[in-house]
Structure formats: C-alpha cells, structure tokens
CSV table of C-alpha atoms and ligand atoms in Angstrom, one decimal:
chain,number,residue,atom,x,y,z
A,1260,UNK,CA,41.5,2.2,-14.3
A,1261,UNK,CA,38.9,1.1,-12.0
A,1262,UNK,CA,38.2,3.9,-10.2
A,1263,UNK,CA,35.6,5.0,-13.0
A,1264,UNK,CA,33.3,2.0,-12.6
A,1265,UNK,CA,30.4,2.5,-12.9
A,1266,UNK,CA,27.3,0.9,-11.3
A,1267,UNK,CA,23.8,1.3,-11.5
A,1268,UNK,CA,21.5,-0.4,-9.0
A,1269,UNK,CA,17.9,-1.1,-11.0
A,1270,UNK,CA,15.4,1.5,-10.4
A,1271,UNK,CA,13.7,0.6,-7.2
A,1272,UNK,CA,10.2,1.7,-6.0
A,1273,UNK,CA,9.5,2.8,-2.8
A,1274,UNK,CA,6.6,4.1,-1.2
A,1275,UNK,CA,6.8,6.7,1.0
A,1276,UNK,CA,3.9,7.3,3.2
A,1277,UNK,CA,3.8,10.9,3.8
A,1278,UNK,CA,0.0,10.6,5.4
A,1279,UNK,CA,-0.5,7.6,8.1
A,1280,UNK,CA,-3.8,7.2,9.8
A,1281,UNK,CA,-4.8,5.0,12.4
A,1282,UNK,CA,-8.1,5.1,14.1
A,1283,UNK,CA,-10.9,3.2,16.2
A,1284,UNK,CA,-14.0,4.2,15.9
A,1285,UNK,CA,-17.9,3.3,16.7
A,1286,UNK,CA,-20.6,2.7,14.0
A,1287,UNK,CA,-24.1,2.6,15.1
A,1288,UNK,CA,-26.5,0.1,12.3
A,1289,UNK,CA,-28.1,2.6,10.0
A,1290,UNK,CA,-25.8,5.8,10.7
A,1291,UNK,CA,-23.1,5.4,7.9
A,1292,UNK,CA,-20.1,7.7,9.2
A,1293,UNK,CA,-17.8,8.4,6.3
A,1294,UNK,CA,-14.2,9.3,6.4
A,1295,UNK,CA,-12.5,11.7,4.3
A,1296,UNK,CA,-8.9,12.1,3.7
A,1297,UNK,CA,-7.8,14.8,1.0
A,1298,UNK,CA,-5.4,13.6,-1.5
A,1299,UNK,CA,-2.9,15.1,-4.2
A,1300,UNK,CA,-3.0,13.6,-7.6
A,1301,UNK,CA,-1.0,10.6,-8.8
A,1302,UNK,CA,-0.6,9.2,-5.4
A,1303,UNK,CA,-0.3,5.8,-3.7
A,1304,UNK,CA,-2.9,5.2,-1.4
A,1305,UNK,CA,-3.6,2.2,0.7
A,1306,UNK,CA,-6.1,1.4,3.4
A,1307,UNK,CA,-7.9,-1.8,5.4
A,1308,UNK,CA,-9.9,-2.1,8.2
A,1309,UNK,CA,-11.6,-4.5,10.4
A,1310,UNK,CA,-14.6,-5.1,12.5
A,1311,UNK,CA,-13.2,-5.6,16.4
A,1312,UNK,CA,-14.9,-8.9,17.0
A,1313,UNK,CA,-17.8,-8.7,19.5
A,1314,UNK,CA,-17.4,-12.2,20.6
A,1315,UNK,CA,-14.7,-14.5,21.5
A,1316,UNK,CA,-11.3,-14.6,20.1
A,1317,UNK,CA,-11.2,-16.9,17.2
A,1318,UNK,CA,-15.0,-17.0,16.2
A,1319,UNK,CA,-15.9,-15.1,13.1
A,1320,UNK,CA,-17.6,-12.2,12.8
A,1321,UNK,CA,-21.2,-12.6,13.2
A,1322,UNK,CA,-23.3,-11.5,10.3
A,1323,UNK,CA,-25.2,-8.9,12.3
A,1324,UNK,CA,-21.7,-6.9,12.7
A,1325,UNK,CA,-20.4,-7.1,8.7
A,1326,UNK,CA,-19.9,-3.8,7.4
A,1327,UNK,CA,-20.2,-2.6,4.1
A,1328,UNK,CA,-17.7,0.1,2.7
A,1329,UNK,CA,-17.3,2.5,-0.1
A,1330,UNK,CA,-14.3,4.2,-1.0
A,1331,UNK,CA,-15.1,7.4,-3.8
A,1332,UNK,CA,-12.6,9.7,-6.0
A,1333,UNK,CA,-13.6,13.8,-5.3
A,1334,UNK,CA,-16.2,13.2,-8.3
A,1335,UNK,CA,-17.8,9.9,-7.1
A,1336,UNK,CA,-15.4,7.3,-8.7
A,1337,UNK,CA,-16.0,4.3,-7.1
A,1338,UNK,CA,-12.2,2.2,-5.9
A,1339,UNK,CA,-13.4,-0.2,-3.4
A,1340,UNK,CA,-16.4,-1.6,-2.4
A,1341,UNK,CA,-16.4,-4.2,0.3
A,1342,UNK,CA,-20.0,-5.7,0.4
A,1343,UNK,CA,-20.8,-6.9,4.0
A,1344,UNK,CA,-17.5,-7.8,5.0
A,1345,UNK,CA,-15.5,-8.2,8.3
A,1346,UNK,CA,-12.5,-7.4,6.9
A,1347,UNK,CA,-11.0,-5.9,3.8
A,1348,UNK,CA,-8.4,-3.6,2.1
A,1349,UNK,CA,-7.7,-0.8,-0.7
A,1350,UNK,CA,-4.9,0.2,-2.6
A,1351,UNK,CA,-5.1,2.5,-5.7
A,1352,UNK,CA,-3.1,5.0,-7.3
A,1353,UNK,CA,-5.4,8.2,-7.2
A,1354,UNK,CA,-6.4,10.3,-10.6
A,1355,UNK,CA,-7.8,13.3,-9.6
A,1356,UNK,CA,-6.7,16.0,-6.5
A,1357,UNK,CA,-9.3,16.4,-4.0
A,1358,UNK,CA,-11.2,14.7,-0.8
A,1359,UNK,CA,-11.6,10.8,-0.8
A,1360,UNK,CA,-14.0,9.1,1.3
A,1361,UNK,CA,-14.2,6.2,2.7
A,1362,UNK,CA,-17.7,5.6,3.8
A,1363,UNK,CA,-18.6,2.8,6.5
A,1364,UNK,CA,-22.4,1.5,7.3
A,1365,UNK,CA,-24.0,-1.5,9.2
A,1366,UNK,CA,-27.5,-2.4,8.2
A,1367,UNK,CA,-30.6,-0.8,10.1
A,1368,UNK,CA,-32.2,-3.2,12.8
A,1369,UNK,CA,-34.2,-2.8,15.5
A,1370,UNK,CA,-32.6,-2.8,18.8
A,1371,UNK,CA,-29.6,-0.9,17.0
A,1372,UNK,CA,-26.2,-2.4,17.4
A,1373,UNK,CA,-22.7,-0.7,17.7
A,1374,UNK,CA,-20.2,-2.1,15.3
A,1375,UNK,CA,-16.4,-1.4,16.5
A,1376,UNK,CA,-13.8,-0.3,13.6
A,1377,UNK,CA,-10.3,-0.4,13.2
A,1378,UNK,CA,-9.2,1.7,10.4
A,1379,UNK,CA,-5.7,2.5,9.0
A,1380,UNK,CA,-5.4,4.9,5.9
A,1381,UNK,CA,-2.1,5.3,4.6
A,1382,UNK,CA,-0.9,7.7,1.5
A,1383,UNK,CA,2.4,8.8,-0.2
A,1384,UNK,CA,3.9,8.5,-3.4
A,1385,UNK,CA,5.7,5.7,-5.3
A,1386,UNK,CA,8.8,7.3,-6.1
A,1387,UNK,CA,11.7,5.8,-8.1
A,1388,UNK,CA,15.5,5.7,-7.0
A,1389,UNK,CA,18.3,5.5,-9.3
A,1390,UNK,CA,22.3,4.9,-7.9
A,1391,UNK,CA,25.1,5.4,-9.7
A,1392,UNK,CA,28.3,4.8,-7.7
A,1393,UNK,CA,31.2,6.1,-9.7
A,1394,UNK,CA,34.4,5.9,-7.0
A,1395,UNK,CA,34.9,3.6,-4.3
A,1396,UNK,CA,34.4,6.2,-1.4
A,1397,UNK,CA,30.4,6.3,-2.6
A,1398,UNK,CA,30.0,3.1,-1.5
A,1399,UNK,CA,29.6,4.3,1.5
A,1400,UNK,CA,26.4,6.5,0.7
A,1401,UNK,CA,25.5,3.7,-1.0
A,1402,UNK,CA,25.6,1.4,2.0
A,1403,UNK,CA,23.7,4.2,4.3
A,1404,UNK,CA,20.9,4.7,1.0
A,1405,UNK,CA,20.4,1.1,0.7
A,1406,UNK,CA,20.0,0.6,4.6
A,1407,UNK,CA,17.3,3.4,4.8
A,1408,UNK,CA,15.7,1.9,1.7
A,1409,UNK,CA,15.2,-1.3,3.1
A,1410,UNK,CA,13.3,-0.1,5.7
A,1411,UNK,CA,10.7,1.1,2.9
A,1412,UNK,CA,11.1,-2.3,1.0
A,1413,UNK,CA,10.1,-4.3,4.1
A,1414,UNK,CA,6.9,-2.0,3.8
A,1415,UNK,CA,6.7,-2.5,0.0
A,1416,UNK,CA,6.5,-6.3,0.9
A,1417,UNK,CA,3.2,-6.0,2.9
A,1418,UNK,CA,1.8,-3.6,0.5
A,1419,UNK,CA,1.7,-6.1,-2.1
A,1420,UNK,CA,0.0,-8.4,-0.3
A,1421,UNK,CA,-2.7,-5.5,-0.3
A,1422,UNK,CA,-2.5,-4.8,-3.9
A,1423,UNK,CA,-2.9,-8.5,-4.3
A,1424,UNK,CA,-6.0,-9.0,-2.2
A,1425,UNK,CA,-7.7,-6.2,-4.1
A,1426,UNK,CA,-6.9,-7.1,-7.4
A,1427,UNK,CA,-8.2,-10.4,-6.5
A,1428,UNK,CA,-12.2,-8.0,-5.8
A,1429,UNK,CA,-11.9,-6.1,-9.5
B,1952,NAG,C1,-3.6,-3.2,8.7
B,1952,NAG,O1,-2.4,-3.9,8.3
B,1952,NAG,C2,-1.3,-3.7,9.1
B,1952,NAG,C3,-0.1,-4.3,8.5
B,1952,NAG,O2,-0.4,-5.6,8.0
B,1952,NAG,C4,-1.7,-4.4,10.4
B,1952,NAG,O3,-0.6,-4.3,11.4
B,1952,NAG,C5,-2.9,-3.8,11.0
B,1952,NAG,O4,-3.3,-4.4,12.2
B,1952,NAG,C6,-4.1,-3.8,10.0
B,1952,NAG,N1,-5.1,-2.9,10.6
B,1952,NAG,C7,-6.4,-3.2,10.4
B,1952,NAG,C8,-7.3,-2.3,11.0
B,1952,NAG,O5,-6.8,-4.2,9.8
C-alpha cells in the first residue's frame, strides 16, 4: 500500500554559477578601466568588490581611494551605481543577451594615485528543482540530490545577503 507514496519536496531555487570571476586589479585616478563580462538572457548575476585598504588594517578607507562604479545592460541600462564607495555589491537578473560592464573610476588629482581592486563577478541561472520520490529505494537519490543541493543553498544563503544590500541602494 505504501509503496506508492508519494512525496514532493517544495520547489527549491538554486543558483548555479556557471561563470565565476575573481580578480585584483590597479586603477590609476582619472583612468576608468571597465570590465565586461558577456551574458545570456534571464540570468542571475551577482558581483561586489572592494578597495584593498592603503593603510592599516581596521581604518577605513580614506576618501582619496573611494571608487565609483557603474554596472550597464548591452544597451546602457543602468543596474548598479555605487557613488564613491569602498565597498559594494550587485545582483540582478539580466534582460537582454549581450556584454555587461562594470566600469570602475577614481577621481582625477594631481599627483595621481593607484587605487587597488578586488573584484568577484559571479553568473548562472536560478533554476528550480522538483522531487518526487515514489518507492522507498529513491530515497536514496534523494539523499545524494539533497546533499549536492545543499552545497548550492549554503551559497543561496550569502547571496541574499547581496540581494538584500542592493535592494536596500534602489
Ligand atoms: C565577495 O564576497 C565573498 C563571499 O562573501 C567574499 O568571500 C569575498 O571576499 C568578497 N570579495 C570582495 C572583493 O569583496
């Protein structure tokens, strides 16, 4: 009798970052460098970056070192603008296919300065997961799916905390 149950585990999202980037990289004030990262439709994308403090550990930033960034669609949308910032962070679900950029600058001053970056870009696509165990035996698949899936969730976790902090800028 029981060997027809049937359970279905809610829908769970889970984003899969097919596209990881990592980089450090050297801004000079008044030479924006952008960074572009091409980008299929209806995709989950997520970014922050930092400015590598100049001074000592535990001091802010100082003023001279804030960056301001601009992250555009293919046709010039605007999805994040951090305005002379330290630190910050994106996430956005793109609309159109094509080359996003993020584009970093450091005000112009006389002697220049070089501002240090840390930059992680990170894109995939929020895909949905449905289980329906039928007989005992595919609990077992279960039990491996669910493992491998919380490996993603963990991930999920921090990415809300981004979604969060830039809901918080709109
Ligand atoms: C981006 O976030 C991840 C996860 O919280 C963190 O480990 C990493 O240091 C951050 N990178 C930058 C550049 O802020």
């Amino acid at each position: 009798m029981f060997n027809s149950i049937l359970l279905l585990v809610p829908i769970i999202h889970a984003l899969l970052f097919t596209s990881v980037n990592s980089m450090r990289f050297t801004l000079k004030s008044g030479e924006p460098k952008c960074i572009s990262e091409d980008i299929k439709g209806n995709a989950m994308t997520v970014g922050n970056y930092s400015v590598v403090n100049p001074g000592e550990e535990g001091y802010p930033i100082p003023d001279s070192h804030k960056i301001t960034v601009r992250v555009r669609s293919p046709y010039g949308n605007n999805f994040h603008f951090g305005n002379h910032v330290g630190s910050g962070n994106f996430a956005f679900t793109t609309t159109e296919a094509g080359d996003y950029t993020a584009c970093f600058s450091v005000l112009e001053r006389k002697p220049a300065i070089t501002v240090t970056i840390d930059f992680e870009w990170r894109t995939g696509t929020a895909e949905k997961y449905w289980y329906k165990i039928a007989k005992k035996d595919q609990v077992e698949v279960m039990e491996y799916e669910l493992r491998r899936l919380y490996e993603s969730v963990s991930f999920i976790h921090d990415e809300m905390f981004y979604l969060r902090g830039s809901l918080l800028l709109l």
